[in-house]
PDB file of C-alpha atoms in Angstrom:
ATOM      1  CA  UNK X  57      -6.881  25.273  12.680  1.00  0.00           C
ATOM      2  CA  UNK X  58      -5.086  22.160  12.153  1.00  0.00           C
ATOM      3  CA  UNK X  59      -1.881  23.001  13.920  1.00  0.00           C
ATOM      4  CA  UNK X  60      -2.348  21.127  16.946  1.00  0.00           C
ATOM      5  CA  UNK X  61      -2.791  18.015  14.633  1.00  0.00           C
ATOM      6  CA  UNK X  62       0.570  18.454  12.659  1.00  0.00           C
ATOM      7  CA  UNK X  63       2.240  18.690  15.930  1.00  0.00           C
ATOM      8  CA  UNK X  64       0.573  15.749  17.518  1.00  0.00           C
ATOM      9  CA  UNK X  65       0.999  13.753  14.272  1.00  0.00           C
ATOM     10  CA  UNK X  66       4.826  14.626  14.227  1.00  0.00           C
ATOM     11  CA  UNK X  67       5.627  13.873  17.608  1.00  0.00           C
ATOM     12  CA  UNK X  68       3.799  10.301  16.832  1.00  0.00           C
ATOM     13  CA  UNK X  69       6.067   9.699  13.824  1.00  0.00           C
ATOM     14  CA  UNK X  70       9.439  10.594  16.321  1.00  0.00           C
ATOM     15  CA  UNK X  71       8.052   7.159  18.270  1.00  0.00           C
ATOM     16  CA  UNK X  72      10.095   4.564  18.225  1.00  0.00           C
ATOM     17  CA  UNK X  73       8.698   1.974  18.036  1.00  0.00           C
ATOM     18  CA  UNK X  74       5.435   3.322  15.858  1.00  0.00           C
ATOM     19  CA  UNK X  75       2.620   3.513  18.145  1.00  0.00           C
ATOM     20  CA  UNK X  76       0.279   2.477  15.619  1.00  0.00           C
ATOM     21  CA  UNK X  77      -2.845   2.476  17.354  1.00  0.00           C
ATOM     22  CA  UNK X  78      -2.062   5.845  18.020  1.00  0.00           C
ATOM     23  CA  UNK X  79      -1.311   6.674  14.441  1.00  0.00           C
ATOM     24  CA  UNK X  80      -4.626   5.267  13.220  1.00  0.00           C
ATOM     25  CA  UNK X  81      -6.561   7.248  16.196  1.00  0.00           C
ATOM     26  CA  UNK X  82      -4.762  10.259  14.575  1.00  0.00           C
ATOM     27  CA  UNK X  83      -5.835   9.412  11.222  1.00  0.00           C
ATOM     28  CA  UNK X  84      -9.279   9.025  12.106  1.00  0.00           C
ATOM     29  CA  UNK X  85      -9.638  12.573  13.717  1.00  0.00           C
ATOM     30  CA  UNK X  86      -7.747  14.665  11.166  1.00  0.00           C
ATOM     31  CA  UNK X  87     -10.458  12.999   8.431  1.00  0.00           C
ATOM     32  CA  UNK X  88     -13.297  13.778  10.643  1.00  0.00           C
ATOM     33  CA  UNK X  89     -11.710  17.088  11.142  1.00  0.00           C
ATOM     34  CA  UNK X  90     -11.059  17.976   7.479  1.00  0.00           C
ATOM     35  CA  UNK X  91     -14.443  16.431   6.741  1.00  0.00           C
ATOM     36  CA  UNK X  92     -16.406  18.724   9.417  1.00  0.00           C
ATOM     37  CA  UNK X  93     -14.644  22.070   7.869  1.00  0.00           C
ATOM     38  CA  UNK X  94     -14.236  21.117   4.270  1.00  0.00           C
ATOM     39  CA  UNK X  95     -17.114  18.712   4.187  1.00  0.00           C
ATOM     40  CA  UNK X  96     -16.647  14.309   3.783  1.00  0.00           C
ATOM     41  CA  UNK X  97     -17.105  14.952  -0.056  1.00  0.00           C
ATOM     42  CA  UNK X  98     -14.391  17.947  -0.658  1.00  0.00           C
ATOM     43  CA  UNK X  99     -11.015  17.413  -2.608  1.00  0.00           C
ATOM     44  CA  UNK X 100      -9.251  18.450   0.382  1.00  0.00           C
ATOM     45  CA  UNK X 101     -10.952  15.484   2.334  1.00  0.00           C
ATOM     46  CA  UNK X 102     -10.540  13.576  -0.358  1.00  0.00           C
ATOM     47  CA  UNK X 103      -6.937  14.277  -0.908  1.00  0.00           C
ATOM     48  CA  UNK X 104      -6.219  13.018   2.668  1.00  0.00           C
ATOM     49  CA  UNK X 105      -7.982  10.013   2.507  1.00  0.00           C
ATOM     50  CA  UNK X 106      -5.887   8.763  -0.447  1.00  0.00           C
ATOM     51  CA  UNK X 107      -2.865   9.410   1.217  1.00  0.00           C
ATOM     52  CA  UNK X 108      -3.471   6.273   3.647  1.00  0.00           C
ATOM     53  CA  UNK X 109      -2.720   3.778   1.575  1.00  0.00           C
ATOM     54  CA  UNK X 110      -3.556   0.184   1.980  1.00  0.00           C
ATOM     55  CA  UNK X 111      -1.049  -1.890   4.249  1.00  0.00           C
ATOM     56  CA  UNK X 112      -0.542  -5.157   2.874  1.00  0.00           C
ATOM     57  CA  UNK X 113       2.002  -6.423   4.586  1.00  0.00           C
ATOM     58  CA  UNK X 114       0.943  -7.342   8.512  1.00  0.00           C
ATOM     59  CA  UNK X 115       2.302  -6.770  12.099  1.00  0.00           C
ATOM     60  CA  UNK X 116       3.166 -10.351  12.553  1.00  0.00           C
ATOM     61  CA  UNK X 117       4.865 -11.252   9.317  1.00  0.00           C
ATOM     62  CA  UNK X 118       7.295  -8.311   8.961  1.00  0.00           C
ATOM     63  CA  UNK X 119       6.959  -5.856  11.989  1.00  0.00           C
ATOM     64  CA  UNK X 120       9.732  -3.592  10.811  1.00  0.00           C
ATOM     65  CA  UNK X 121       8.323  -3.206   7.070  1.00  0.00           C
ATOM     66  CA  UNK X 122       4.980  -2.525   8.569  1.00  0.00           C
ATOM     67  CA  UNK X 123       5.998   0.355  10.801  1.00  0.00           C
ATOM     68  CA  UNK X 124       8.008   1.464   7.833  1.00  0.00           C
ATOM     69  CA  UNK X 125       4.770   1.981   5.379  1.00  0.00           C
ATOM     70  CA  UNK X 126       3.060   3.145   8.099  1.00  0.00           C
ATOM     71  CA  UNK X 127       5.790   5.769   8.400  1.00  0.00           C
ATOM     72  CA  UNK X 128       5.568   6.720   4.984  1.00  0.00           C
ATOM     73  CA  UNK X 129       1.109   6.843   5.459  1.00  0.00           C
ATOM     74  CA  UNK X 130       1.471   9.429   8.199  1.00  0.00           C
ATOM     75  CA  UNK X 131       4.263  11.144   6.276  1.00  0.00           C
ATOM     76  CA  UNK X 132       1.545  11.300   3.251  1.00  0.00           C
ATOM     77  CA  UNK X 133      -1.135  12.705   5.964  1.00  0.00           C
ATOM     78  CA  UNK X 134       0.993  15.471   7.277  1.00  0.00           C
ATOM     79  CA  UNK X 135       1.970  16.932   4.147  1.00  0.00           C
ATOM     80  CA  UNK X 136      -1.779  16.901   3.236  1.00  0.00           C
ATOM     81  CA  UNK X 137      -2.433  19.092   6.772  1.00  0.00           C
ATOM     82  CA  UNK X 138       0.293  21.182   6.349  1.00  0.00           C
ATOM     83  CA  UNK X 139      -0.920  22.363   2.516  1.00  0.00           C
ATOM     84  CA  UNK X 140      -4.363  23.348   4.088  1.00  0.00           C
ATOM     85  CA  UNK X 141      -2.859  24.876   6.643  1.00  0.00           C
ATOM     86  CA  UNK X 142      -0.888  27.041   4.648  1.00  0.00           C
ATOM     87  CA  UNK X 143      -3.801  27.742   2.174  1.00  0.00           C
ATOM     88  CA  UNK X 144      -5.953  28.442   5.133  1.00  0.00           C
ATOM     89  CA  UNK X 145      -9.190  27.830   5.966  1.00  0.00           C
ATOM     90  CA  UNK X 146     -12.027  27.551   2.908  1.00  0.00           C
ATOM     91  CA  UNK X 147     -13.972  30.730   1.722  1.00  0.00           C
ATOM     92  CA  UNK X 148     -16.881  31.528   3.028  1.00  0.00           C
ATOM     93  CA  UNK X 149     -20.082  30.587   1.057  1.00  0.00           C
ATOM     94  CA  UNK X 150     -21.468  34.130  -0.990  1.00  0.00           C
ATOM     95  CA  UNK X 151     -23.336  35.775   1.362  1.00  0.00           C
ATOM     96  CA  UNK X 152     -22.261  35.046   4.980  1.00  0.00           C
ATOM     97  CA  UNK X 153     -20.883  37.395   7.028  1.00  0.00           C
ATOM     98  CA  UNK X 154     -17.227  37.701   7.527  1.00  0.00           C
ATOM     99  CA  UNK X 155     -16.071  36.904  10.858  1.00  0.00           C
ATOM    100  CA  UNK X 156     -14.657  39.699  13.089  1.00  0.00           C
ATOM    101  CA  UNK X 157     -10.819  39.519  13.083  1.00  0.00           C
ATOM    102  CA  UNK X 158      -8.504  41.384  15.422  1.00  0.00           C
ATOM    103  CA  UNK X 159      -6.103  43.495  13.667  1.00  0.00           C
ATOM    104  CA  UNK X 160      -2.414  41.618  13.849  1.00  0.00           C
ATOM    105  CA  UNK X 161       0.641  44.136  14.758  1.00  0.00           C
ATOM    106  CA  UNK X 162       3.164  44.356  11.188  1.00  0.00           C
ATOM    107  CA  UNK X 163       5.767  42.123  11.222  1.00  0.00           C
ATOM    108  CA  UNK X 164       8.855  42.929  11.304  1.00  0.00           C
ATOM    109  CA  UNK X 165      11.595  43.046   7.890  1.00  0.00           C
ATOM    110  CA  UNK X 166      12.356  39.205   7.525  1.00  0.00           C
ATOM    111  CA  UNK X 167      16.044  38.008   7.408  1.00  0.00           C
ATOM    112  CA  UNK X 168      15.845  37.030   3.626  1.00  0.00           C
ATOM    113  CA  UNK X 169      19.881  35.289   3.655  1.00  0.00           C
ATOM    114  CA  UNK X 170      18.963  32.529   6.103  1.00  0.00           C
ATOM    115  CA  UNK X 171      15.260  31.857   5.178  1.00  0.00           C
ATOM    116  CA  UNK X 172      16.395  31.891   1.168  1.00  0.00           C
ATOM    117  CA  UNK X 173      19.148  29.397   2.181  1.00  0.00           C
ATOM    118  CA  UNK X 174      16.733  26.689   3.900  1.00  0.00           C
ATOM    119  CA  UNK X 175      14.152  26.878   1.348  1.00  0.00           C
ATOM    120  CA  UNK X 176      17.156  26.308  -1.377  1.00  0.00           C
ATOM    121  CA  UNK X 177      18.698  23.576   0.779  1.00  0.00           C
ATOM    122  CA  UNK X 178      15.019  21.922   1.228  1.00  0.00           C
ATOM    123  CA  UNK X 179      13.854  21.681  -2.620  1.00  0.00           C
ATOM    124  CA  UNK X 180      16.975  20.346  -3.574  1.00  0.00           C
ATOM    125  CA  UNK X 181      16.708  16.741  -1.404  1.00  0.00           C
ATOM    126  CA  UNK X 182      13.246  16.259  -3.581  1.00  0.00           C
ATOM    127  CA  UNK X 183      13.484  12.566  -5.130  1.00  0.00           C
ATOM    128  CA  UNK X 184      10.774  11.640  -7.550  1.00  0.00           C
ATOM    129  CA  UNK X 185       9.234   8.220  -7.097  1.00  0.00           C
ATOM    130  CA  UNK X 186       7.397   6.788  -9.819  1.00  0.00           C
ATOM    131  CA  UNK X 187       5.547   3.914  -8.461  1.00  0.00           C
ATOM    132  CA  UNK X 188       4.259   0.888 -10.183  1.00  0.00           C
ATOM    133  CA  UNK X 189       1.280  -1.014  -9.645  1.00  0.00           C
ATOM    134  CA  UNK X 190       2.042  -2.613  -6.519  1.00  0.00           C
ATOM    135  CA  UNK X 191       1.029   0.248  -3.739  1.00  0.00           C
ATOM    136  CA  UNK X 192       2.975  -1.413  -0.535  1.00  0.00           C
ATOM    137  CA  UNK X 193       6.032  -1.351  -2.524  1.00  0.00           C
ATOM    138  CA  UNK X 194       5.779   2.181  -3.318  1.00  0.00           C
ATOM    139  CA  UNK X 195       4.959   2.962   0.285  1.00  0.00           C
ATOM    140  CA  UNK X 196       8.159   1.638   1.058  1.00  0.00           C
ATOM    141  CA  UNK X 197      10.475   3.275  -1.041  1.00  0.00           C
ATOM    142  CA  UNK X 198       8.397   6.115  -0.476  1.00  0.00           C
ATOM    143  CA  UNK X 199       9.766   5.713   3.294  1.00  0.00           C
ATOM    144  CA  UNK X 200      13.518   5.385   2.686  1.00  0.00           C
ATOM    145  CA  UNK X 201      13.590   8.155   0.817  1.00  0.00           C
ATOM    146  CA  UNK X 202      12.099   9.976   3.599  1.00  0.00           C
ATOM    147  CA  UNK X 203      14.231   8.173   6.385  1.00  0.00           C
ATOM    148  CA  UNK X 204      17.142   9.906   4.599  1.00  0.00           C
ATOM    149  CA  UNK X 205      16.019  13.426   5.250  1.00  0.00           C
ATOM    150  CA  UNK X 206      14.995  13.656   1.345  1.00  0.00           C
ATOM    151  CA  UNK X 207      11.281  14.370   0.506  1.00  0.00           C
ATOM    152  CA  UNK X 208       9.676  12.105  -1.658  1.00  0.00           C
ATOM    153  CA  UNK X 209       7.443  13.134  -4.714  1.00  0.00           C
ATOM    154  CA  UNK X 210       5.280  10.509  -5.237  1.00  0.00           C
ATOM    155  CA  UNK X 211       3.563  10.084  -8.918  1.00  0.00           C
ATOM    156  CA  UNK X 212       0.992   8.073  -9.333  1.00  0.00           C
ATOM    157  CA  UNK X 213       0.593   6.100 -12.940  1.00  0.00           C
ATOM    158  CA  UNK X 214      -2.651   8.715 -13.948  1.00  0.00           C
ATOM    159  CA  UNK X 215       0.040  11.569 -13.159  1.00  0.00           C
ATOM    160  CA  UNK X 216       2.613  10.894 -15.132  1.00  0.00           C
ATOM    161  CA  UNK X 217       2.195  13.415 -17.713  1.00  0.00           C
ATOM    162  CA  UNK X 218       3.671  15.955 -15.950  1.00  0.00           C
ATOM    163  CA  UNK X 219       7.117  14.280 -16.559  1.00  0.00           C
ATOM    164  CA  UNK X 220       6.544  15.432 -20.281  1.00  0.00           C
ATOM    165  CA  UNK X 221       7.406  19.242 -18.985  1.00  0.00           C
ATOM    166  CA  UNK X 222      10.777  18.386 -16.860  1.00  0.00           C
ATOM    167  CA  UNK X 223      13.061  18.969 -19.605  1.00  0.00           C
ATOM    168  CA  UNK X 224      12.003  22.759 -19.834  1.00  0.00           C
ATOM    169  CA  UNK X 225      10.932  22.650 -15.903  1.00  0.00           C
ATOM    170  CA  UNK X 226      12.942  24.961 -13.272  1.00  0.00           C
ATOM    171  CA  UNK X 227      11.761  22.638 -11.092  1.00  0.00           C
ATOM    172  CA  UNK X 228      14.589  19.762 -12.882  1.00  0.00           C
ATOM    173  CA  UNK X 229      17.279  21.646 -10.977  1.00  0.00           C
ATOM    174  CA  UNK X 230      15.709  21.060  -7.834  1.00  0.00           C
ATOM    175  CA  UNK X 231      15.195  17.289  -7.716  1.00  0.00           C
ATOM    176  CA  UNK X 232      18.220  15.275  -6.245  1.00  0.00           C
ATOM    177  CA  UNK X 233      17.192  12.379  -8.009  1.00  0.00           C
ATOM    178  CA  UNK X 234      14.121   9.985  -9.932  1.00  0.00           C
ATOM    179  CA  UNK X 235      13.456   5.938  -8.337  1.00  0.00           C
ATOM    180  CA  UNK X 236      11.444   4.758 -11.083  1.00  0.00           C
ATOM    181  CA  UNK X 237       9.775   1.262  -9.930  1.00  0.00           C
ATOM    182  CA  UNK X 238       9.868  -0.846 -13.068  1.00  0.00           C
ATOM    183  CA  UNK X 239       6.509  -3.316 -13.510  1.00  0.00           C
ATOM    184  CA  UNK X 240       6.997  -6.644 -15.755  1.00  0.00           C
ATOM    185  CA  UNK X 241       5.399  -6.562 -18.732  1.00  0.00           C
ATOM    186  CA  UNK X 242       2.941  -9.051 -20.604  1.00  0.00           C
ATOM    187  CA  UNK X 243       6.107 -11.236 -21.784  1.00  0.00           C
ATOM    188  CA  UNK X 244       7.783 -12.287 -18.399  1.00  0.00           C
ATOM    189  CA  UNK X 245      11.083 -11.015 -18.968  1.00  0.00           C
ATOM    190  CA  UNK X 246      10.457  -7.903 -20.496  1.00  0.00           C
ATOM    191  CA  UNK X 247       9.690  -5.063 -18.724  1.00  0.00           C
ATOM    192  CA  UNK X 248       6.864  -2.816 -18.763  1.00  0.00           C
ATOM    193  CA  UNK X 249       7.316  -0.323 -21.898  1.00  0.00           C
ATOM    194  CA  UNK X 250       5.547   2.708 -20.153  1.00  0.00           C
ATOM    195  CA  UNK X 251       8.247   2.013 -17.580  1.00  0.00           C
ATOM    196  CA  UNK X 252      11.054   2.055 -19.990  1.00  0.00           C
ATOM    197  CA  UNK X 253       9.477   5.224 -21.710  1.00  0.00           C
ATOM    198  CA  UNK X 254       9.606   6.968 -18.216  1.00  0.00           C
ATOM    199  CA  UNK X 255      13.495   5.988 -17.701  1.00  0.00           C
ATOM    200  CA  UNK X 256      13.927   7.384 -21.082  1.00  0.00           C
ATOM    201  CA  UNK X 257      12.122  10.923 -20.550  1.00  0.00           C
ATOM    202  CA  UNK X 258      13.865  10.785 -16.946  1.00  0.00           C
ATOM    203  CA  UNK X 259      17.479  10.314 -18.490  1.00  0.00           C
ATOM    204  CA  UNK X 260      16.819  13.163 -20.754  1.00  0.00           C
ATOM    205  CA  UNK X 261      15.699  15.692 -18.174  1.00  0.00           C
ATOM    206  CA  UNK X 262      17.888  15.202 -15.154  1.00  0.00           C
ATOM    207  CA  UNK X 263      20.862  12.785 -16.696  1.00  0.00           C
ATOM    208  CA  UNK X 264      21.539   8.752 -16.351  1.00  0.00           C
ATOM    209  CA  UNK X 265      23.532   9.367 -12.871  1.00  0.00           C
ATOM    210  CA  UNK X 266      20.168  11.110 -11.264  1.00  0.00           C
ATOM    211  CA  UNK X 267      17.866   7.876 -11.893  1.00  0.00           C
ATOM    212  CA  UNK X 268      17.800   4.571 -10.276  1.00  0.00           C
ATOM    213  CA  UNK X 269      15.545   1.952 -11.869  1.00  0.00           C
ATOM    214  CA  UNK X 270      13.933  -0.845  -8.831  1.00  0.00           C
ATOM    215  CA  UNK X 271      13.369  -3.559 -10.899  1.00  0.00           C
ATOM    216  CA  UNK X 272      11.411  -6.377 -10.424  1.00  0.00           C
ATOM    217  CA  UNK X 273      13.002 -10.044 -10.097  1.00  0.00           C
ATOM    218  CA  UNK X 274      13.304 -11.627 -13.713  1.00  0.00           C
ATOM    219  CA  UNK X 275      13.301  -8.355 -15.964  1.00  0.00           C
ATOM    220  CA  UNK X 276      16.118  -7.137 -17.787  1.00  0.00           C
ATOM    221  CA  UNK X 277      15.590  -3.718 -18.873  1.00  0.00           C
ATOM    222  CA  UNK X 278      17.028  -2.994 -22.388  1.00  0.00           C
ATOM    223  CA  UNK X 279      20.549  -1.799 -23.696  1.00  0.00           C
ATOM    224  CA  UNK X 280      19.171   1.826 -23.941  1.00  0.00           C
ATOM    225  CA  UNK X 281      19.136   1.577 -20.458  1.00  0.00           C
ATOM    226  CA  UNK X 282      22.906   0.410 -19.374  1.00  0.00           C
ATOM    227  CA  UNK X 283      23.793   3.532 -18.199  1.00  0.00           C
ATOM    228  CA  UNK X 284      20.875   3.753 -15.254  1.00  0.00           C
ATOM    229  CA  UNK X 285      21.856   2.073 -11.581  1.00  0.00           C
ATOM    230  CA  UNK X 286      19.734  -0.172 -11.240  1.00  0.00           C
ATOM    231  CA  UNK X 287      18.416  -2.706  -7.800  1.00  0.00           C
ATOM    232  CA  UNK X 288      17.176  -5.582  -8.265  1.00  0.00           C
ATOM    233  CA  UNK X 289      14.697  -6.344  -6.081  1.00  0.00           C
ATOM    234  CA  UNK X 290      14.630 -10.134  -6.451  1.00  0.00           C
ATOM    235  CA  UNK X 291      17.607 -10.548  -3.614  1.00  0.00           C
ATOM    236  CA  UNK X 292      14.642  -9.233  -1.171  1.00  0.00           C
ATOM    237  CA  UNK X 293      13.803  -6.104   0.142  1.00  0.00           C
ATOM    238  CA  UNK X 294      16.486  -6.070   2.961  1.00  0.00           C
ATOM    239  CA  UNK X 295      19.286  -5.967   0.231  1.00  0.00           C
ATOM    240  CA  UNK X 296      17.127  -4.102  -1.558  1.00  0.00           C
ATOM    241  CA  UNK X 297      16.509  -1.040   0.746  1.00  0.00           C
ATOM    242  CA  UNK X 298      20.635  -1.054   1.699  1.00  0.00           C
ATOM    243  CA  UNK X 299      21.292  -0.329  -1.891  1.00  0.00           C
ATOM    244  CA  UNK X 300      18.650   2.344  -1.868  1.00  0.00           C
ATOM    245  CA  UNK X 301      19.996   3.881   1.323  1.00  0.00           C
ATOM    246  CA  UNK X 302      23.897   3.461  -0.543  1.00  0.00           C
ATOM    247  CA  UNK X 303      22.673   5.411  -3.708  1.00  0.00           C
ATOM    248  CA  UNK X 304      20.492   8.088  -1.654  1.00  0.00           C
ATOM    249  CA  UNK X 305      23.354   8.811   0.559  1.00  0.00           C
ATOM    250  CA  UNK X 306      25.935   9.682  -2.805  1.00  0.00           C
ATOM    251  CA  UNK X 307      22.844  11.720  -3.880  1.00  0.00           C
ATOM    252  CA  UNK X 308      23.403  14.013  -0.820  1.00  0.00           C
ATOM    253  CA  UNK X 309      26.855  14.888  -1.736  1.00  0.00           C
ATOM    254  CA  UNK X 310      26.649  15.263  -5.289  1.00  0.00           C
TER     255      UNK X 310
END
């Protein structure tokens, strides 16, 4: 049902450069898709709307961070389409009648060593990113991450309880590594203390040399924290994303 879009929509994020009007005439027909079978109103429409986030940044100021969040909206998109495309399509209302399906032939035995092997190899490049209140930056982290073949977990602030269950999570093992984005807090210096709380429960679970705190220009994060790599982002976001790509790249190999 929504094949045809996943495939159109990767072969537009394989562009170089971004065709963006391209991307946003994409956009526009997978909502009205997902609208006409799910209805405007469902979650699943719903879901993919948030995943377009808002692009502060524009064209003409920074071109190449643009096309970056962009990136990391039609990355967002896809992963929405390919969940209801692998849940299939929505059950029937009570009632209706079923529609006639042609029997498919059995499949044959699967090759369980290779498949098992990719879908290992896959969850382990998961990197949390636990974004802050500015969106655009998030979006671009949320890019890197995926530039470097890793796939991104993004948490948004209202979902952040789930990092209460990592230290008893199976799921721990199979995340390469946390970026937590750290706000300011009310005092200028000091940073945020449900940021520093986070850092703390992320330590815990996956270990100090797993989590890399982005923090903003001006903050110095506590002594509790000394052990975390760190990026300051107040040299600019050039520097900024070459350190990320430096640590993501030793997270591969480790």
């Amino acid at each position: 049902m929504l094949s045809e879009l996943i495939e159109s929509g990767k072969k537009l994020l394989q562009s170089r450069p971004m065709d963006r009007e391209g991307y946003f005439a994409w956009s526009d027909e997978a909502r009205q898709k997902i609208g006409d079978v799910y209805g405007e109103s469902s979650p699943q429409a719903m879901e993919f709307v948030k995943a377009r986030w808002e692009i502060k940044t524009s064209i003409d100021s920074d071109p190449s961070m643009y096309l970056t969040q962009l990136g990391a909206n039609l990355r967002r998109e896809l992963r929405v389409l390919e969940k209801l495309e692998r849940d299939g399509p929505p059950t029937p209302a009570a009632g209706s009648k079923p529609a006639k399906t042609t029997p498919k032939p059995e499949a044959p035995p699967a090759e369980p060593a290779a498949a098992t092997t990719a879908a290992t190899a896959a969850a382990t490049r998961r990197v949390l990113v636990l974004a802050g209140e500015d969106e655009e930056l998030a979006s671009t982290v949320s890019g890197v991450v995926e530039e470097q073949g890793f796939a991104p977990i993004d948490i948004a602030i209202k979902g952040r309880e789930a990092l209460f269950e990592l230290r008893s999570s199976p799921v721990t093992a199979e995340i390469a590594a946390a970026l937590v984005i750290v706000d300011p807090g009310v005092t200028g210096e000091a940073p945020d203390a449900g940021c520093v709380f986070e850092l703390g429960l992320l330590v815990g679970a996956l270990g100090s040399e797993r989590v890399v705190a982005l923090v903003a220009e001006g903050i110095k994060l506590p002594r509790s924290a000394v052990a975390v790599s760190r990026i300051d982002l107040g040299r600019g976001m050039t520097t900024a994303k070459k350190e990320l790509v430096e640590r993501l790249t030793s997270f591969k190999s480790s």
